Amino acid sequence: MRVLGVDPGLTRCGVGVIEGTPGRPPTLVAAGVIRTPSGDPLPERLVAIERGLIEWLGEYTPDVVAVERVFADQNVLSVIGTAQAAGIAMLVAARRGVPVHTHTPTEVKASISGSGRADKAQVGKMVARILALKEPPKPADAADAVALAICHLWRGGGAERIAAAVAKQAARQQPRRPA
Amino acid sequence: MRVLGVDPGLTRCGVGVIEGTPGRPPTLVAAGVIRTPSGDPLPERLVAIERGLIEWLGEYTPDVVAVERVFADQNVLSVIGTAQAAGIAMLVAARRGVPVHTHTPTEVKASISGSGRADKAQVGKMVARILALKEPPKPADAADAVALAICHLWRGGGAERIAAAVAKQAARQQPRRPA
């Protein structure tokens, strides 16, 4: 399964693609950032982010897109821009028919490092270790996007598969249950 | 000048088109709402809003799009969805090369009714009076979108023209200024 993680932002929108199958360590396909100048008018910045995301989706054809979930109580000053970049990521993926899932920063940190309170440096280190890289993808927004993709592979993808297996098992056992 | 006003929202995104020339009362071309079911997944709702806005832009070919400016301190619970709908409106317009301007709710109320604190009913009444309609466009989100378009025509468009006239006048007077 190929996952594109998006760490939404107007100035630096992190993007990271990983490839993985259950029970095997995932591998890094690509990571980077889509930048837009903070002095540009907002509508133009949104168009540039859309264009960048369309290029990443076209180039790496992910099976799923994982976007960081935006909260109103995160950083009030930047939440609107972050929400708009996240909205465009969801729009661009859904328009192509690519499934979109969201994960909170706490979920990402917890699934990567075992602690929901891990700082940026710890997340970067864990991303490098999981993907057997000499150092974390740079800048930090690219590493965060890769962390999101890993989180989805482990948490989302895994959970969906476990839920499906449990449902299958339950269906198989049903005829045998005592009256 | 033809203005498309957008009152952004996920459940009801108000849209209103007016036509106006300076010194004459504007006329209503069309008003309505783009609705998306609140139970649908967010990415699909964003795609539906984009599709609706593309249709309005294609059908009415406005010269300018006026979008309500979103603030982080507005309604914390709905600000993210509002910001995402506003982002898509700006994206869709900018992608077509249509200029986009934003106005705050206070600016809209003040330019329509003379008071920044006017309530929804007062704004609706003033919209109907300005456009010589028997009653305000319905629902309220459509009336709000029309109010935004009128605000832009009077405030934005007018201000731009006044600024241009002042600059022209100043340039004309410059050679005559005493040493």
Short mmCIF file of C-alpha atoms in Angstrom, two decimals:
data_model
loop_
_atom_site.label_atom_id
_atom_site.label_comp_id
_atom_site.label_asym_id
_atom_site.label_seq_id
_atom_site.Cartn_x
_atom_site.Cartn_y
_atom_site.Cartn_z
CA MET A 1 0.00 0.00 0.00
CA ARG A 2 1.31 3.44 -0.91
CA VAL A 3 0.40 6.31 1.42
CA LEU A 4 0.80 10.05 0.82
CA GLY A 5 0.94 11.98 4.09
CA VAL A 6 0.15 15.70 4.07
CA ASP A 7 1.16 18.05 6.91
CA PRO A 8 -0.99 21.02 5.84
CA GLY A 9 0.29 24.58 5.85
CA LEU A 10 0.31 27.65 3.61
CA THR A 11 3.99 28.59 3.88
CA ARG A 12 5.29 25.01 4.02
CA CYS A 13 2.95 22.14 3.23
CA GLY A 14 4.79 18.91 4.05
CA VAL A 15 4.32 15.90 1.76
CA GLY A 16 5.69 12.40 2.20
CA VAL A 17 5.12 9.11 0.38
CA ILE A 18 5.82 5.69 1.86
CA GLU A 19 5.24 2.16 0.63
CA GLY A 20 4.43 -0.66 3.01
CA THR A 21 2.88 -4.06 3.50
CA PRO A 22 1.68 -5.39 6.88
CA GLY A 23 4.42 -7.05 8.94
CA ARG A 24 7.27 -5.42 7.02
CA PRO A 25 9.06 -2.13 7.65
CA PRO A 26 7.76 0.58 5.29
CA THR A 27 10.11 2.27 2.84
CA LEU A 28 10.38 5.94 1.95
CA VAL A 29 9.42 6.80 -1.63
CA ALA A 30 9.69 10.62 -1.51
CA ALA A 31 9.37 13.54 0.87
CA GLY A 32 9.37 17.31 0.47
CA VAL A 33 7.43 20.51 0.94
CA ILE A 34 5.20 22.68 -1.21
CA ARG A 35 6.11 26.28 -0.42
CA THR A 36 4.14 29.46 -1.12
CA PRO A 37 5.49 32.98 -0.40
CA SER A 38 3.80 34.49 2.68
CA GLY A 39 3.56 37.86 0.90
CA ASP A 40 1.47 36.48 -1.98
CA PRO A 41 -2.33 37.00 -2.01
CA LEU A 42 -4.14 34.09 -0.33
CA PRO A 43 -6.11 32.99 -3.42
CA GLU A 44 -2.84 32.61 -5.39
CA ARG A 45 -1.25 30.65 -2.55
CA LEU A 46 -4.20 28.25 -2.51
CA VAL A 47 -3.89 27.73 -6.27
CA ALA A 48 -0.14 27.02 -5.86
CA ILE A 49 -0.82 24.47 -3.10
CA GLU A 50 -3.46 22.77 -5.22
CA ARG A 51 -1.06 22.63 -8.18
CA GLY A 52 1.70 21.16 -5.99
CA LEU A 53 -0.56 18.51 -4.50
CA ILE A 54 -1.90 17.54 -7.94
CA GLU A 55 1.73 17.02 -9.05
CA TRP A 56 2.52 14.81 -6.03
CA LEU A 57 -0.62 12.73 -6.56
CA GLY A 58 0.08 12.37 -10.28
CA GLU A 59 3.74 11.49 -9.77
CA TYR A 60 3.34 8.96 -6.93
CA THR A 61 -0.26 7.68 -7.40
CA PRO A 62 -0.88 6.82 -3.72
CA ASP A 63 -3.60 4.33 -2.70
CA VAL A 64 -4.62 6.58 0.17
CA VAL A 65 -3.97 10.12 1.42
CA ALA A 66 -3.50 10.83 5.14
CA VAL A 67 -4.01 14.45 6.21
CA GLU A 68 -3.38 15.94 9.64
CA ARG A 69 -6.69 16.73 11.34
CA VAL A 70 -7.02 20.44 12.15
CA PHE A 71 -8.50 21.59 15.46
CA ALA A 72 -9.90 25.00 16.29
CA ASP A 73 -7.95 24.99 19.56
CA GLN A 74 -4.55 24.23 18.01
CA ASN A 75 -2.91 27.55 17.15
CA VAL A 76 -5.65 30.13 16.74
CA LEU A 77 -3.42 32.42 14.68
CA SER A 78 -2.56 29.83 12.04
CA VAL A 79 -5.60 27.54 12.21
CA ILE A 80 -7.43 29.16 9.29
CA GLY A 81 -4.53 28.81 6.85
CA THR A 82 -3.87 25.27 8.05
CA ALA A 83 -7.56 24.38 7.65
CA GLN A 84 -7.59 25.79 4.12
CA ALA A 85 -4.46 23.87 3.08
CA ALA A 86 -5.90 20.68 4.63
CA GLY A 87 -9.20 21.31 2.83
CA ILE A 88 -7.43 21.58 -0.52
CA ALA A 89 -5.49 18.34 0.16
CA MET A 90 -8.78 16.54 0.89
CA LEU A 91 -10.44 18.12 -2.15
CA VAL A 92 -7.66 17.20 -4.57
CA ALA A 93 -7.51 13.58 -3.32
CA ALA A 94 -11.29 13.06 -3.24
CA ARG A 95 -11.68 14.55 -6.72
CA ARG A 96 -9.28 11.84 -8.01
CA GLY A 97 -11.19 9.16 -6.12
CA VAL A 98 -8.32 8.54 -3.69
CA PRO A 99 -9.57 7.72 -0.14
CA VAL A 100 -8.67 10.36 2.45
CA HIS A 101 -8.18 9.80 6.19
CA THR A 102 -7.25 12.23 8.93
CA HIS A 103 -5.17 11.69 12.06
CA THR A 104 -4.54 14.04 14.95
CA PRO A 105 -0.99 15.14 15.84
CA THR A 106 -1.32 13.18 19.11
CA GLU A 107 -2.28 10.01 17.23
CA VAL A 108 0.69 10.45 14.90
CA LYS A 109 3.15 10.99 17.75
CA ALA A 110 1.75 8.09 19.76
CA SER A 111 1.86 5.62 16.88
CA ILE A 112 5.39 6.65 15.83
CA SER A 113 7.12 7.09 19.16
CA GLY A 114 4.79 5.48 21.71
CA SER A 115 4.20 8.88 23.32
CA GLY A 116 1.57 11.44 22.36
CA ARG A 117 3.85 14.16 23.71
CA ALA A 118 6.94 13.47 21.57
CA ASP A 119 8.60 16.64 20.27
CA LYS A 120 9.50 17.34 16.62
CA ALA A 121 13.08 16.05 17.05
CA GLN A 122 11.89 12.76 18.56
CA VAL A 123 9.36 12.25 15.76
CA GLY A 124 12.08 12.93 13.19
CA LYS A 125 14.42 10.42 14.85
CA MET A 126 11.74 7.74 14.95
CA VAL A 127 10.83 8.35 11.30
CA ALA A 128 14.50 7.88 10.36
CA ARG A 129 14.77 4.70 12.46
CA ILE A 130 11.53 3.16 11.10
CA LEU A 131 12.53 3.84 7.49
CA ALA A 132 16.23 2.92 8.05
CA LEU A 133 17.42 6.38 6.98
CA LYS A 134 20.68 7.98 8.14
CA GLU A 135 18.78 11.12 9.11
CA PRO A 136 15.17 12.37 9.16
CA PRO A 137 13.67 13.84 5.97
CA LYS A 138 14.14 17.63 5.92
CA PRO A 139 12.66 20.12 6.60
CA ALA A 140 10.65 19.13 9.70
CA ASP A 141 7.34 19.52 7.77
CA ALA A 142 8.45 16.80 5.33
CA ALA A 143 9.33 14.50 8.27
CA ASP A 144 5.93 15.26 9.86
CA ALA A 145 4.17 14.33 6.62
CA VAL A 146 6.09 11.03 6.48
CA ALA A 147 5.18 10.39 10.13
CA LEU A 148 1.52 10.88 9.20
CA ALA A 149 1.84 8.36 6.38
CA ILE A 150 3.48 5.81 8.74
CA CYS A 151 0.76 6.46 11.32
CA HIS A 152 -1.91 5.77 8.72
CA LEU A 153 -0.22 2.57 7.55
CA TRP A 154 0.06 1.26 11.12
CA ARG A 155 -3.01 2.73 12.71
CA GLY A 156 -5.54 3.29 9.97
CA GLY A 157 -4.62 0.57 7.54
CA GLY A 158 -3.90 -1.95 10.30
CA ALA A 159 -7.04 -1.12 12.26
CA GLU A 160 -9.18 -1.49 9.14
CA ARG A 161 -7.63 -4.88 8.43
CA ILE A 162 -8.03 -6.01 12.06
CA ALA A 163 -11.66 -4.86 12.09
CA ALA A 164 -12.29 -6.77 8.85
CA ALA A 165 -10.60 -9.91 10.27
CA VAL A 166 -12.59 -9.67 13.51
CA ALA A 167 -15.85 -9.26 11.57
CA LYS A 168 -14.96 -12.26 9.40
CA GLN A 169 -14.11 -14.39 12.44
CA ALA A 170 -17.33 -13.34 14.21
CA ALA A 171 -19.39 -14.21 11.14
CA ARG A 172 -17.69 -17.63 10.96
CA GLN A 173 -18.36 -18.34 14.65
CA GLN A 174 -21.97 -17.24 14.65
CA PRO A 175 -23.57 -20.54 13.53
CA ARG A 176 -21.74 -22.33 16.38
CA ARG A 177 -22.96 -20.13 19.21
CA PRO A 178 -25.09 -21.95 21.79
CA ALA A 179 -28.85 -21.33 21.67
CA MET B 1 -19.63 45.19 -13.05
CA ARG B 2 -20.96 41.80 -12.07
CA VAL B 3 -20.11 40.57 -8.55
CA LEU B 4 -20.52 37.06 -7.12
CA GLY B 5 -20.75 37.12 -3.33
CA VAL B 6 -19.99 33.96 -1.36
CA ASP B 7 -21.10 33.44 2.25
CA PRO B 8 -18.92 30.37 2.94
CA GLY B 9 -20.21 27.33 4.79
CA LEU B 10 -20.22 23.54 4.50
CA THR B 11 -23.92 22.87 5.13
CA ARG B 12 -25.20 25.97 3.33
CA CYS B 13 -22.81 28.02 1.21
CA GLY B 14 -24.64 31.19 0.18
CA VAL B 15 -24.09 32.55 -3.33
CA GLY B 16 -25.45 35.76 -4.85
CA VAL B 17 -24.82 37.60 -8.10
CA ILE B 18 -25.53 41.27 -8.65
CA GLU B 19 -24.90 43.64 -11.52
CA GLY B 20 -24.12 47.28 -10.93
CA THR B 21 -22.60 50.46 -12.28
CA PRO B 22 -21.47 53.39 -10.09
CA GLY B 23 -24.24 55.85 -9.28
CA ARG B 24 -27.05 53.44 -10.14
CA PRO B 25 -28.87 50.95 -7.90
CA PRO B 26 -27.52 47.41 -8.46
CA THR B 27 -29.83 44.66 -9.71
CA LEU B 28 -30.10 41.08 -8.55
CA VAL B 29 -29.07 38.48 -11.12
CA ALA B 30 -29.35 35.28 -9.04
CA ALA B 31 -29.12 34.04 -5.46
CA GLY B 32 -29.13 30.63 -3.83
CA VAL B 33 -27.22 28.16 -1.70
CA ILE B 34 -24.94 25.22 -2.33
CA ARG B 35 -25.89 22.55 0.20
CA THR B 36 -23.92 19.50 1.33
CA PRO B 37 -25.32 16.88 3.75
CA SER B 38 -23.73 17.22 7.19
CA GLY B 39 -23.45 13.42 7.46
CA ASP B 40 -21.29 13.08 4.33
CA PRO B 41 -17.49 12.65 4.67
CA LEU B 42 -15.72 16.02 4.63
CA PRO B 43 -13.65 15.37 1.46
CA GLU B 44 -16.86 14.62 -0.50
CA ARG B 45 -18.53 17.77 0.85
CA LEU B 46 -15.56 19.86 -0.29
CA VAL B 47 -15.77 18.32 -3.77
CA ALA B 48 -19.52 19.12 -3.90
CA ILE B 49 -18.90 22.73 -2.85
CA GLU B 50 -16.19 23.09 -5.49
CA ARG B 51 -18.51 21.66 -8.15
CA GLY B 52 -21.32 24.03 -7.13
CA LEU B 53 -19.07 27.09 -7.18
CA ILE B 54 -17.65 26.12 -10.58
CA GLU B 55 -21.23 25.96 -11.90
CA TRP B 56 -22.08 29.42 -10.51
CA LEU B 57 -18.91 30.93 -11.96
CA GLY B 58 -19.52 29.27 -15.32
CA GLU B 59 -23.19 30.27 -15.46
CA TYR B 60 -22.85 33.90 -14.35
CA THR B 61 -19.22 34.79 -15.31
CA PRO B 62 -18.71 37.47 -12.62
CA ASP B 63 -15.99 40.13 -12.99
CA VAL B 64 -15.05 39.73 -9.35
CA VAL B 65 -15.76 37.36 -6.45
CA ALA B 66 -16.33 38.70 -2.91
CA VAL B 67 -15.88 36.18 -0.10
CA GLU B 68 -16.61 36.70 3.59
CA ARG B 69 -13.36 36.96 5.52
CA VAL B 70 -13.05 34.23 8.15
CA PHE B 71 -11.66 34.99 11.62
CA ALA B 72 -10.30 32.53 14.14
CA ASP B 73 -12.33 34.24 16.88
CA GLN B 74 -15.68 34.04 15.07
CA ASN B 75 -17.34 30.76 16.05
CA VAL B 76 -14.62 28.35 17.14
CA LEU B 77 -16.82 25.31 16.51
CA SER B 78 -17.57 26.11 12.88
CA VAL B 79 -14.51 28.19 11.91
CA ILE B 80 -12.62 25.28 10.30
CA GLY B 81 -15.45 24.28 7.96
CA THR B 82 -16.13 27.92 7.13
CA ALA B 83 -12.44 28.51 6.41
CA GLN B 84 -12.33 25.46 4.14
CA ALA B 85 -15.41 26.52 2.17
CA ALA B 86 -13.98 30.06 1.87
CA GLY B 87 -10.63 28.59 0.75
CA ILE B 88 -12.33 26.61 -2.01
CA ALA B 89 -14.26 29.70 -3.17
CA MET B 90 -10.98 31.65 -3.41
CA LEU B 91 -9.26 28.72 -5.13
CA VAL B 92 -11.98 28.23 -7.74
CA ALA B 93 -12.13 31.95 -8.58
CA ALA B 94 -8.34 32.47 -8.68
CA ARG B 95 -7.89 29.38 -10.86
CA ARG B 96 -10.24 30.98 -13.42
CA GLY B 97 -8.35 34.28 -13.19
CA VAL B 98 -11.29 36.07 -11.51
CA PRO B 99 -10.12 38.63 -8.88
CA VAL B 100 -11.09 37.73 -5.31
CA HIS B 101 -11.69 40.17 -2.45
CA THR B 102 -12.70 39.52 1.13
CA HIS B 103 -14.85 41.62 3.46
CA THR B 104 -15.58 41.10 7.14
CA PRO B 105 -19.16 40.60 8.39
CA THR B 106 -18.90 43.99 10.14
CA GLU B 107 -17.87 45.71 6.90
CA VAL B 108 -20.79 44.08 5.08
CA LYS B 109 -23.34 45.10 7.73
CA ALA B 110 -21.96 48.64 7.94
CA SER B 111 -21.97 49.22 4.19
CA ILE B 112 -25.49 47.77 3.74
CA SER B 113 -27.30 49.14 6.77
CA GLY B 114 -25.03 51.85 8.14
CA SER B 115 -24.50 49.83 11.31
CA GLY B 116 -21.85 47.16 11.91
CA ARG B 117 -24.19 45.55 14.42
CA ALA B 118 -27.23 44.99 12.18
CA ASP B 119 -28.86 41.59 12.66
CA LYS B 120 -29.68 39.08 9.92
CA ALA B 121 -33.26 40.36 9.53
CA GLN B 122 -32.09 43.97 9.13
CA VAL B 123 -29.47 42.95 6.53
CA GLY B 124 -32.14 40.99 4.62
CA LYS B 125 -34.51 43.98 4.67
CA MET B 126 -31.80 46.35 3.42
CA VAL B 127 -30.81 43.92 0.66
CA ALA B 128 -34.44 43.80 -0.49
CA ARG B 129 -34.75 47.60 -0.37
CA ILE B 130 -31.46 48.22 -2.24
CA LEU B 131 -32.37 45.75 -4.99
CA ALA B 132 -36.06 46.80 -5.11
CA LEU B 133 -37.26 43.29 -4.24
CA LYS B 134 -40.56 42.50 -2.52
CA GLU B 135 -38.73 40.36 0.03
CA PRO B 136 -35.13 39.35 0.83
CA PRO B 137 -33.55 36.44 -1.09
CA LYS B 138 -34.03 33.19 0.87
CA PRO B 139 -32.59 31.42 2.78
CA ALA B 140 -30.64 33.90 4.95
CA ASP B 141 -27.30 32.58 3.60
CA ALA B 142 -28.33 33.62 0.08
CA ALA B 143 -29.27 37.10 1.35
CA ASP B 144 -25.91 37.32 3.17
CA ALA B 145 -24.07 36.42 -0.02
CA VAL B 146 -25.97 39.15 -1.92
CA ALA B 147 -25.14 41.62 0.88
CA LEU B 148 -21.45 40.73 0.44
CA ALA B 149 -21.69 41.40 -3.29
CA ILE B 150 -23.37 44.80 -2.68
CA CYS B 151 -20.73 45.61 -0.06
CA HIS B 152 -18.00 44.87 -2.57
CA LEU B 153 -19.63 46.96 -5.27
CA TRP B 154 -19.99 49.94 -2.94
CA ARG B 155 -16.97 49.57 -0.73
CA GLY B 156 -14.37 47.66 -2.73
CA GLY B 157 -15.22 48.72 -6.25
CA GLY B 158 -16.06 52.28 -5.21
CA ALA B 159 -13.00 52.65 -3.01
CA GLU B 160 -10.75 51.42 -5.81
CA ARG B 161 -12.28 53.91 -8.22
CA ILE B 162 -12.04 56.76 -5.70
CA ALA B 163 -8.41 55.90 -4.94
CA ALA B 164 -7.64 55.87 -8.68
CA ALA B 165 -9.42 59.24 -9.16
CA VAL B 166 -7.56 60.77 -6.18
CA ALA B 167 -4.22 59.51 -7.50
CA LYS B 168 -5.01 60.93 -10.96
CA GLN B 169 -6.02 64.28 -9.47
CA ALA B 170 -2.89 64.40 -7.29
CA ALA B 171 -0.68 63.60 -10.29
CA ARG B 172 -2.39 66.39 -12.25
CA GLN B 173 -1.91 68.90 -9.47
CA GLN B 174 1.71 68.05 -8.72
CA PRO B 175 3.36 70.35 -11.31
CA ARG B 176 1.38 73.29 -9.87
CA ARG B 177 2.48 72.82 -6.25
CA PRO B 178 4.50 75.78 -4.90
CA ALA B 179 8.27 75.21 -4.44
#
